[in-house]
Amino acid sequence: MPYPRVAVTGLGAITAQGPTAADLWDGAQRGRVAIRPVEQLPMDGYRTKLAGEVQHQPKPASDARYPAGWRDRALDFLLVAAEEADAAAPAVRRTVPPERLGVVVGTCNAGLISGENWYRARMEGEHADPRLVIFVPPQALAEAVAGAFNARGPVLSIDTACAAGANAIGSAADLIRQGLADAVFAGGTDALSDVLIAGFNSLESLSPEPAAPYSKDRLGLSLGEGSGMMLLVRADLAEELDLHVLAEVAGYGLSADGYHATAPHPEGKGAARAIQAALRSAGVTGADVGYVNSHGTGTAKNDPAETKATKLGLGDAVKDTLVSSTKSMIGHLLGAAGAVEGIVTVKALEEQVAPPTANFTEADPECDLDYVPNVPRPVDMRVAISNNFAFGGANATIVLTRGRTEPPPAPDLDDVVVTGLSALTPAGSDLDGLWDAYATGRDCTAEENGARLARADLDVGAFLPPKVRRRMDRLGMFAVIATRLALEDAGLEVTEDNRERIGVIFGTGVGPMESMEKFSRPLFTEGPRAANPAVFPNTVYNAAGGQVAMQLGAVGPASTVTTGHAASTGALVYARDLLAAGHADAMVAVGADTLTDTVAEAYRGLGVLDPATGFALAEAGVAVVLERRGRAAERGARAYGQIRGYGIASDGRGAGRWDPEGRGVERALRMALERAALDPGDIATIWSSAAGLRAADEAEARAIARVFGPGTRTLSPKRLLGEPMGAGGALNAVLAALGISRGHSAGPAVVMSSSLGGTHFAVIITATEL
C-alpha cells in the first residue's frame, strides 16, 4: 500500500519583511535585509540595537478570548499567519470535517510575554490578571488556533527551541500519513522580548551588524520574530478539490547531538544524521537535492559545523548544491524559524529560484559550499531541504518536493512493546513503592498554605554526582534520572553501536519554570548585566531532553512535546509512531514537571487549588522505554505490554476551555478502540485522568459512560498521587503496564490524558509475549 503523500496548499507568514507570505518571499528572493534598529523594546546595555522586528501590528480576526485589554504578540503573529494560510485554500475547511482538521505549533518561548507581564505585576505588588498564565504554555497557542478554526482533530505543540517549526511541519505530515487527520495547520511562532535578547546577549552571540552567515568576518547572529504557517492536506484530497499544490512534504528527520547545551557538535555529526534520516524517509538521495535552506545563524561555531553536517548529509553531491541562509535577511526567528524558512523553501521550489545569503563578504575557508552570495540564482530542482538545529542539540530537517509523482517509501512497520518503566513521584523513586502507595490508597499529598501539593522528595545526589548536576535544574535532573532508571529496568544499555538507534521524546507541561524565574528575576530588577549565561540555556523547554542525550548518550530521534497536562502522553504516542515506522529500534518517552512556589501561585490564581475540590498539584519524572517487537525479542527483553492503539481529539474551543459534555474525550476513545481493533467490551480497566477538577472530571466521566456503559473498572490514581502536570499521562501508563504485567488487570487497559485546553488522548495497552 503506497504511503500517503502530503501537499502544501496554503502559506501564511508575518515577518520583518512584511505581513504576508508574499512579502516574505519577495524580500528573501531579492536579498532584501530587514534587520533594523528595534523600536518596540529598549535596547540599552546590549551588544546590538538590531533585530528582524515585525513592523506591522498584527490584527487577527480572532480575539483568542484574551483578558480585557491584553494581546500576546506571539499568539497574534500565529493567528495572522494561520488566517492567511487558510484564505489561500478556503475549500479545505469547507470540505474537511472539524474532527479531521488538526493543528501543530512549534515555538521556543510561547507566551513568554504574557508570563512576564503576570510575573512583573506580582513582583511590583500590582494586580496581575490570573488568566494571563493560561496563554504562557506552548499548548495554549495551538489550542487558540484550534478555537479560531474549529479544529477538533489532533491539536499539538512542539518545543524543540530553534528546531520547533520544522519539527512541527514534520509531525503534522505524520498525522496525515497515519490517518489521524486529513488537513493540518502547521508552523511556528515567536516574539522578541527583553528576556530573549538579554539571554543571547549574555552568551555574546549577538552581532552589532546584520548577521553575515558563512562570511569570514561574521560577528554573530541577529534575532528576529514572526510566524509562518502551512496548510497541509492529504494529497489525494487536494487533487479531488482541485487545489493548487505548492509543494509536498516528502519526509523529515530528527536527531540529538548529545554534545553541549548550546554549541553544535563541531563535526556536525548530529545534524548530518537528521539530514540523512530525512532523505531516507522521503525516498531521495543527496544527489536529488537542488537547494538547501540552511540554519545559517552567522555564529563562529554554528556555520562551520553546519557546513560539515551538510557535506556528511548529502555526500559528494553537495558540491553541486546551492545553500543559503534566510536568517541573513530576517534574523533568527527561533521556534518560528523552521516554519518561515520552510515557506521560503516551498517558494524556491515553486519558482525555481535559490534565494541568496545576504550580507556575504569574504568567504570563510571553513565554510566552503556555494552559499548563493547576495544575488538570487535560477536552479532546476525538484527536491529541496530546510535545516534547523537548536539549543540542547535537537536537530530537524524537512524534505520538500515539487513535480515528483513517487510517494515516499512505505515504512517497515512493527508492533511496539513496553520494556522498561520508572517513576519519580511523591510515593518515592521505585516502582514497588509507587504500586504499593496506589494499591493501599496512601494519600501522598499534603496541605501547604491552603493548597494541596505533592512534592517528590528525591535525593538527586544518590543518582547524579555534583559535577554532572552543577548546571542542571530539577526538571533536567528528573528527566535524566527517570530515563536512566527506565533503561536499567529494560536491561537496555546505550552503547556506541546502538546509540544512534535509541531516541528520546521529552514531554513537559509547564516546562523550565525554575530556570526561567532564576534567569528573569535578576534581569527585571537589575537590567541586562544581571543576565546569567549559565542559566539561560536551561530556560528552553527542550533543555531537559538535551541533558538526557548528553548524559546517557541516546542520540536517535529527539523531540519535546508540550501538550499541557497531556504532554507525556503526547511523548509516548510520538515515540510509538517513530518506532513503528522504523526510525529507531528503541525510544524513551520521558515526562517531567516540577513544582515551584510560583507555579503553585499561578494555579492558585486560576482557582483550581481549593482543597475542597480534592485537586492536588504534584511533581514527577516518569519514563517508559518502548521498543520494536522484533528487536526486543531478539535481545531477549521482557515486555510489560504492547501499545495497541491510540486516539487524539480536541474540543476546539480555545485556550483553557473544554467541552463539558466530553465529546472530544469520546472521539479519542472511539478512535483508540478502532485503531486497536477492539470493542468497548474488551477493555478491562480505564486509568482516568480525573484529578479533582470538577468540570474536566465530569466531562471525561460522561464520555466514558457513553462509550463503555456501566460497570467498566475506572481508576483515578491522581486522587492519591496528585496531578503531576505534564507527567500525569505517563504515570497512568506506568501504572497500567504494571497492573497488566502483575496480573491486576484482567484484560486491555485504556490510559486517559487531557490538557486543560481540551486536547484528549486515549492509549490502549494490552498484555503481550515476546
mmCIF file of N, CA and C in Angstrom, residues 385-459:
data_model
loop_
_atom_site.group_PDB
_atom_site.id
_atom_site.type_symbol
_atom_site.label_atom_id
_atom_site.label_comp_id
_atom_site.label_asym_id
_atom_site.label_seq_id
_atom_site.Cartn_x
_atom_site.Cartn_y
_atom_site.Cartn_z
ATOM 1 N N ILE A 385 15.712 20.889 0.753
ATOM 2 C CA ILE A 385 15.595 20.607 2.181
ATOM 3 C C ILE A 385 15.771 21.894 2.977
ATOM 4 N N SER A 386 15.220 21.877 4.193
ATOM 5 C CA SER A 386 15.375 23.002 5.118
ATOM 6 C C SER A 386 15.875 22.449 6.440
ATOM 7 N N ASN A 387 16.973 23.021 6.950
ATOM 8 C CA ASN A 387 17.623 22.545 8.169
ATOM 9 C C ASN A 387 17.400 23.511 9.330
ATOM 10 N N ASN A 388 17.156 22.947 10.511
ATOM 11 C CA ASN A 388 17.090 23.761 11.727
ATOM 12 C C ASN A 388 17.679 22.982 12.890
ATOM 13 N N PHE A 389 18.609 23.628 13.580
ATOM 14 C CA PHE A 389 19.336 22.979 14.662
ATOM 15 C C PHE A 389 19.249 23.862 15.906
ATOM 16 N N ALA A 390 19.084 23.249 17.085
ATOM 17 C CA ALA A 390 18.660 24.015 18.254
ATOM 18 C C ALA A 390 19.559 23.831 19.466
ATOM 19 N N PHE A 391 19.340 24.719 20.468
ATOM 20 C CA PHE A 391 19.870 24.510 21.808
ATOM 21 C C PHE A 391 19.478 23.104 22.261
ATOM 22 N N GLY A 392 20.302 22.523 23.117
ATOM 23 C CA GLY A 392 20.018 21.175 23.591
ATOM 24 C C GLY A 392 20.369 20.119 22.578
ATOM 25 N N GLY A 393 20.912 20.521 21.427
ATOM 26 C CA GLY A 393 21.327 19.565 20.412
ATOM 27 C C GLY A 393 20.198 18.900 19.676
ATOM 28 N N ALA A 394 19.026 19.558 19.572
ATOM 29 C CA ALA A 394 17.901 18.996 18.827
ATOM 30 C C ALA A 394 18.001 19.441 17.370
ATOM 31 N N ASN A 395 17.932 18.490 16.453
ATOM 32 C CA ASN A 395 18.088 18.764 15.028
ATOM 33 C C ASN A 395 16.859 18.305 14.257
ATOM 34 N N ALA A 396 16.456 19.097 13.257
ATOM 35 C CA ALA A 396 15.310 18.734 12.421
ATOM 36 C C ALA A 396 15.574 19.173 10.984
ATOM 37 N N THR A 397 15.276 18.286 10.053
ATOM 38 C CA THR A 397 15.376 18.570 8.619
ATOM 39 C C THR A 397 14.085 18.137 7.952
ATOM 40 N N ILE A 398 13.526 18.993 7.097
ATOM 41 C CA ILE A 398 12.354 18.603 6.317
ATOM 42 C C ILE A 398 12.735 18.550 4.839
ATOM 43 N N VAL A 399 12.122 17.612 4.127
ATOM 44 C CA VAL A 399 12.339 17.448 2.690
ATOM 45 C C VAL A 399 11.065 17.886 1.974
ATOM 46 N N LEU A 400 11.218 18.838 1.067
ATOM 47 C CA LEU A 400 10.094 19.349 0.275
ATOM 48 C C LEU A 400 10.334 19.017 -1.191
ATOM 49 N N THR A 401 9.286 18.639 -1.881
ATOM 50 C CA THR A 401 9.427 18.274 -3.288
ATOM 51 C C THR A 401 8.348 18.960 -4.117
ATOM 52 N N ARG A 402 8.617 19.045 -5.408
ATOM 53 C CA ARG A 402 7.640 19.581 -6.349
ATOM 54 C C ARG A 402 7.844 18.882 -7.694
ATOM 55 N N GLY A 403 6.738 18.398 -8.273
ATOM 56 C CA GLY A 403 6.823 17.748 -9.565
ATOM 57 C C GLY A 403 7.210 16.285 -9.502
ATOM 58 N N ARG A 404 7.343 15.739 -8.316
ATOM 59 C CA ARG A 404 7.620 14.309 -8.174
ATOM 60 C C ARG A 404 6.299 13.550 -8.051
ATOM 61 N N THR A 405 6.203 12.405 -8.672
ATOM 62 C CA THR A 405 4.979 11.608 -8.586
ATOM 63 C C THR A 405 5.157 10.382 -7.692
ATOM 64 N N GLU A 406 6.408 10.093 -7.304
ATOM 65 C CA GLU A 406 6.651 8.920 -6.483
ATOM 66 C C GLU A 406 6.279 9.216 -5.033
ATOM 67 N N PRO A 407 5.469 8.366 -4.399
ATOM 68 C CA PRO A 407 5.180 8.576 -2.981
ATOM 69 C C PRO A 407 6.398 8.219 -2.140
ATOM 70 N N PRO A 408 6.490 8.726 -0.926
ATOM 71 C CA PRO A 408 7.578 8.295 -0.038
ATOM 72 C C PRO A 408 7.497 6.791 0.187
ATOM 73 N N PRO A 409 8.618 6.159 0.482
ATOM 74 C CA PRO A 409 8.586 4.705 0.696
ATOM 75 C C PRO A 409 7.740 4.336 1.904
ATOM 76 N N ALA A 410 7.015 3.221 1.813
ATOM 77 C CA ALA A 410 6.222 2.751 2.944
ATOM 78 C C ALA A 410 7.160 2.320 4.064
ATOM 79 N N PRO A 411 6.806 2.627 5.311
ATOM 80 C CA PRO A 411 7.691 2.282 6.428
ATOM 81 C C PRO A 411 7.697 0.781 6.698
ATOM 82 N N ASP A 412 8.762 0.330 7.328
ATOM 83 C CA ASP A 412 8.897 -1.067 7.751
ATOM 84 C C ASP A 412 8.218 -1.193 9.111
ATOM 85 N N LEU A 413 6.920 -1.468 9.119
ATOM 86 C CA LEU A 413 6.118 -1.411 10.335
ATOM 87 C C LEU A 413 6.378 -2.599 11.256
ATOM 88 N N ASP A 414 6.288 -2.352 12.552
ATOM 89 C CA ASP A 414 6.382 -3.395 13.559
ATOM 90 C C ASP A 414 5.576 -2.967 14.780
ATOM 91 N N ASP A 415 5.137 -3.944 15.576
ATOM 92 C CA ASP A 415 4.461 -3.626 16.830
ATOM 93 C C ASP A 415 5.444 -2.952 17.783
ATOM 94 N N VAL A 416 4.892 -2.200 18.736
ATOM 95 C CA VAL A 416 5.711 -1.500 19.721
ATOM 96 C C VAL A 416 5.352 -2.012 21.114
ATOM 97 N N VAL A 417 6.376 -2.434 21.855
ATOM 98 C CA VAL A 417 6.155 -3.000 23.185
ATOM 99 C C VAL A 417 6.842 -2.157 24.248
ATOM 100 N N VAL A 418 6.330 -2.271 25.468
ATOM 101 C CA VAL A 418 6.876 -1.568 26.628
ATOM 102 C C VAL A 418 7.845 -2.499 27.332
ATOM 103 N N THR A 419 9.112 -2.081 27.455
ATOM 104 C CA THR A 419 10.120 -2.950 28.072
ATOM 105 C C THR A 419 10.762 -2.365 29.317
ATOM 106 N N GLY A 420 10.541 -1.099 29.609
ATOM 107 C CA GLY A 420 11.145 -0.503 30.793
ATOM 108 C C GLY A 420 10.288 0.601 31.361
ATOM 109 N N LEU A 421 10.282 0.739 32.691
ATOM 110 C CA LEU A 421 9.460 1.733 33.376
ATOM 111 C C LEU A 421 10.251 2.369 34.506
ATOM 112 N N SER A 422 9.913 3.624 34.819
ATOM 113 C CA SER A 422 10.419 4.262 36.035
ATOM 114 C C SER A 422 9.471 5.373 36.428
ATOM 115 N N ALA A 423 9.487 5.729 37.700
ATOM 116 C CA ALA A 423 8.635 6.812 38.176
ATOM 117 C C ALA A 423 9.238 7.440 39.425
ATOM 118 N N LEU A 424 9.543 8.715 39.340
ATOM 119 C CA LEU A 424 9.977 9.512 40.485
ATOM 120 C C LEU A 424 8.776 10.356 40.897
ATOM 121 N N THR A 425 8.156 10.019 41.999
ATOM 122 C CA THR A 425 6.883 10.627 42.375
ATOM 123 C C THR A 425 6.874 10.939 43.870
ATOM 124 N N PRO A 426 5.823 11.572 44.367
ATOM 125 C CA PRO A 426 5.693 11.759 45.818
ATOM 126 C C PRO A 426 5.653 10.440 46.581
ATOM 127 N N ALA A 427 5.425 9.302 45.894
ATOM 128 C CA ALA A 427 5.430 7.987 46.549
ATOM 129 C C ALA A 427 6.822 7.382 46.625
ATOM 130 N N GLY A 428 7.832 8.036 46.022
ATOM 131 C CA GLY A 428 9.184 7.518 46.049
ATOM 132 C C GLY A 428 9.770 7.384 44.668
ATOM 133 N N SER A 429 10.890 6.660 44.597
ATOM 134 C CA SER A 429 11.610 6.567 43.322
ATOM 135 C C SER A 429 11.688 5.144 42.779
ATOM 136 N N ASP A 430 10.909 4.208 43.345
ATOM 137 C CA ASP A 430 10.928 2.845 42.832
ATOM 138 C C ASP A 430 9.522 2.402 42.482
ATOM 139 N N LEU A 431 9.421 1.451 41.563
ATOM 140 C CA LEU A 431 8.121 1.005 41.062
ATOM 141 C C LEU A 431 7.308 0.296 42.125
ATOM 142 N N ASP A 432 7.950 -0.491 42.980
ATOM 143 C CA ASP A 432 7.209 -1.183 44.028
ATOM 144 C C ASP A 432 6.572 -0.190 44.992
ATOM 145 N N GLY A 433 7.322 0.843 45.342
ATOM 146 C CA GLY A 433 6.769 1.857 46.231
ATOM 147 C C GLY A 433 5.592 2.584 45.607
ATOM 148 N N LEU A 434 5.689 2.875 44.302
ATOM 149 C CA LEU A 434 4.583 3.529 43.602
ATOM 150 C C LEU A 434 3.344 2.635 43.632
ATOM 151 N N TRP A 435 3.513 1.373 43.259
ATOM 152 C CA TRP A 435 2.352 0.480 43.225
ATOM 153 C C TRP A 435 1.750 0.287 44.621
ATOM 154 N N ASP A 436 2.617 0.171 45.611
ATOM 155 C CA ASP A 436 2.123 -0.001 46.980
ATOM 156 C C ASP A 436 1.317 1.208 47.437
ATOM 157 N N ALA A 437 1.819 2.419 47.132
ATOM 158 C CA ALA A 437 1.093 3.635 47.522
ATOM 159 C C ALA A 437 -0.272 3.673 46.857
ATOM 160 N N TYR A 438 -0.310 3.315 45.577
ATOM 161 C CA TYR A 438 -1.601 3.326 44.886
ATOM 162 C C TYR A 438 -2.525 2.223 45.425
ATOM 163 N N ALA A 439 -2.005 0.998 45.524
ATOM 164 C CA ALA A 439 -2.842 -0.154 45.896
ATOM 165 C C ALA A 439 -3.384 -0.040 47.311
ATOM 166 N N THR A 440 -2.623 0.590 48.210
ATOM 167 C CA THR A 440 -3.082 0.717 49.595
ATOM 168 C C THR A 440 -3.858 1.995 49.845
ATOM 169 N N GLY A 441 -3.983 2.837 48.824
ATOM 170 C CA GLY A 441 -4.748 4.072 48.976
ATOM 171 C C GLY A 441 -4.055 5.124 49.808
ATOM 172 N N ARG A 442 -2.705 5.109 49.813
ATOM 173 C CA ARG A 442 -1.974 6.084 50.615
ATOM 174 C C ARG A 442 -2.015 7.458 49.966
ATOM 175 N N ASP A 443 -2.488 8.446 50.687
ATOM 176 C CA ASP A 443 -2.551 9.821 50.189
ATOM 177 C C ASP A 443 -1.158 10.427 50.246
ATOM 178 N N CYS A 444 -0.613 10.790 49.105
ATOM 179 C CA CYS A 444 0.755 11.325 49.023
ATOM 180 C C CYS A 444 0.785 12.843 48.991
ATOM 181 N N THR A 445 -0.351 13.479 49.190
ATOM 182 C CA THR A 445 -0.418 14.934 49.143
ATOM 183 C C THR A 445 -0.383 15.520 50.549
ATOM 184 N N ALA A 446 -0.109 16.791 50.649
ATOM 185 C CA ALA A 446 -0.087 17.499 51.926
ATOM 186 C C ALA A 446 -0.551 18.928 51.697
ATOM 187 N N GLU A 447 -1.050 19.539 52.749
ATOM 188 C CA GLU A 447 -1.532 20.912 52.626
ATOM 189 C C GLU A 447 -0.391 21.889 52.875
ATOM 190 N N GLU A 448 -0.245 22.854 51.955
ATOM 191 C CA GLU A 448 0.749 23.919 52.092
ATOM 192 C C GLU A 448 0.077 25.241 51.772
ATOM 193 N N ASN A 449 0.035 26.120 52.726
ATOM 194 C CA ASN A 449 -0.512 27.460 52.505
ATOM 195 C C ASN A 449 -1.896 27.423 51.864
ATOM 196 N N GLY A 450 -2.739 26.535 52.391
ATOM 197 C CA GLY A 450 -4.115 26.483 51.916
ATOM 198 C C GLY A 450 -4.305 25.765 50.595
ATOM 199 N N ALA A 451 -3.303 25.000 50.149
ATOM 200 C CA ALA A 451 -3.421 24.243 48.892
ATOM 201 C C ALA A 451 -2.886 22.847 49.102
ATOM 202 N N ARG A 452 -3.426 21.886 48.335
ATOM 203 C CA ARG A 452 -2.922 20.519 48.383
ATOM 204 C C ARG A 452 -1.805 20.367 47.351
ATOM 205 N N LEU A 453 -0.620 20.001 47.818
ATOM 206 C CA LEU A 453 0.532 19.807 46.947
ATOM 207 C C LEU A 453 1.147 18.444 47.222
ATOM 208 N N ALA A 454 1.845 17.916 46.252
ATOM 209 C CA ALA A 454 2.512 16.624 46.403
ATOM 210 C C ALA A 454 3.908 16.734 45.815
ATOM 211 N N ARG A 455 4.880 16.873 46.673
ATOM 212 C CA ARG A 455 6.265 17.057 46.232
ATOM 213 C C ARG A 455 7.009 15.724 46.243
ATOM 214 N N ALA A 456 7.929 15.563 45.333
ATOM 215 C CA ALA A 456 8.760 14.357 45.260
ATOM 216 C C ALA A 456 10.042 14.609 46.039
ATOM 217 N N ASP A 457 10.240 13.874 47.116
ATOM 218 C CA ASP A 457 11.424 14.031 47.954
ATOM 219 C C ASP A 457 12.529 13.147 47.396
ATOM 220 N N LEU A 458 13.218 13.663 46.403
ATOM 221 C CA LEU A 458 14.201 12.884 45.663
ATOM 222 C C LEU A 458 15.618 13.280 46.060
ATOM 223 N N ASP A 459 16.411 12.299 46.452
ATOM 224 C CA ASP A 459 17.817 12.534 46.758
ATOM 225 C C ASP A 459 18.612 12.447 45.453
#
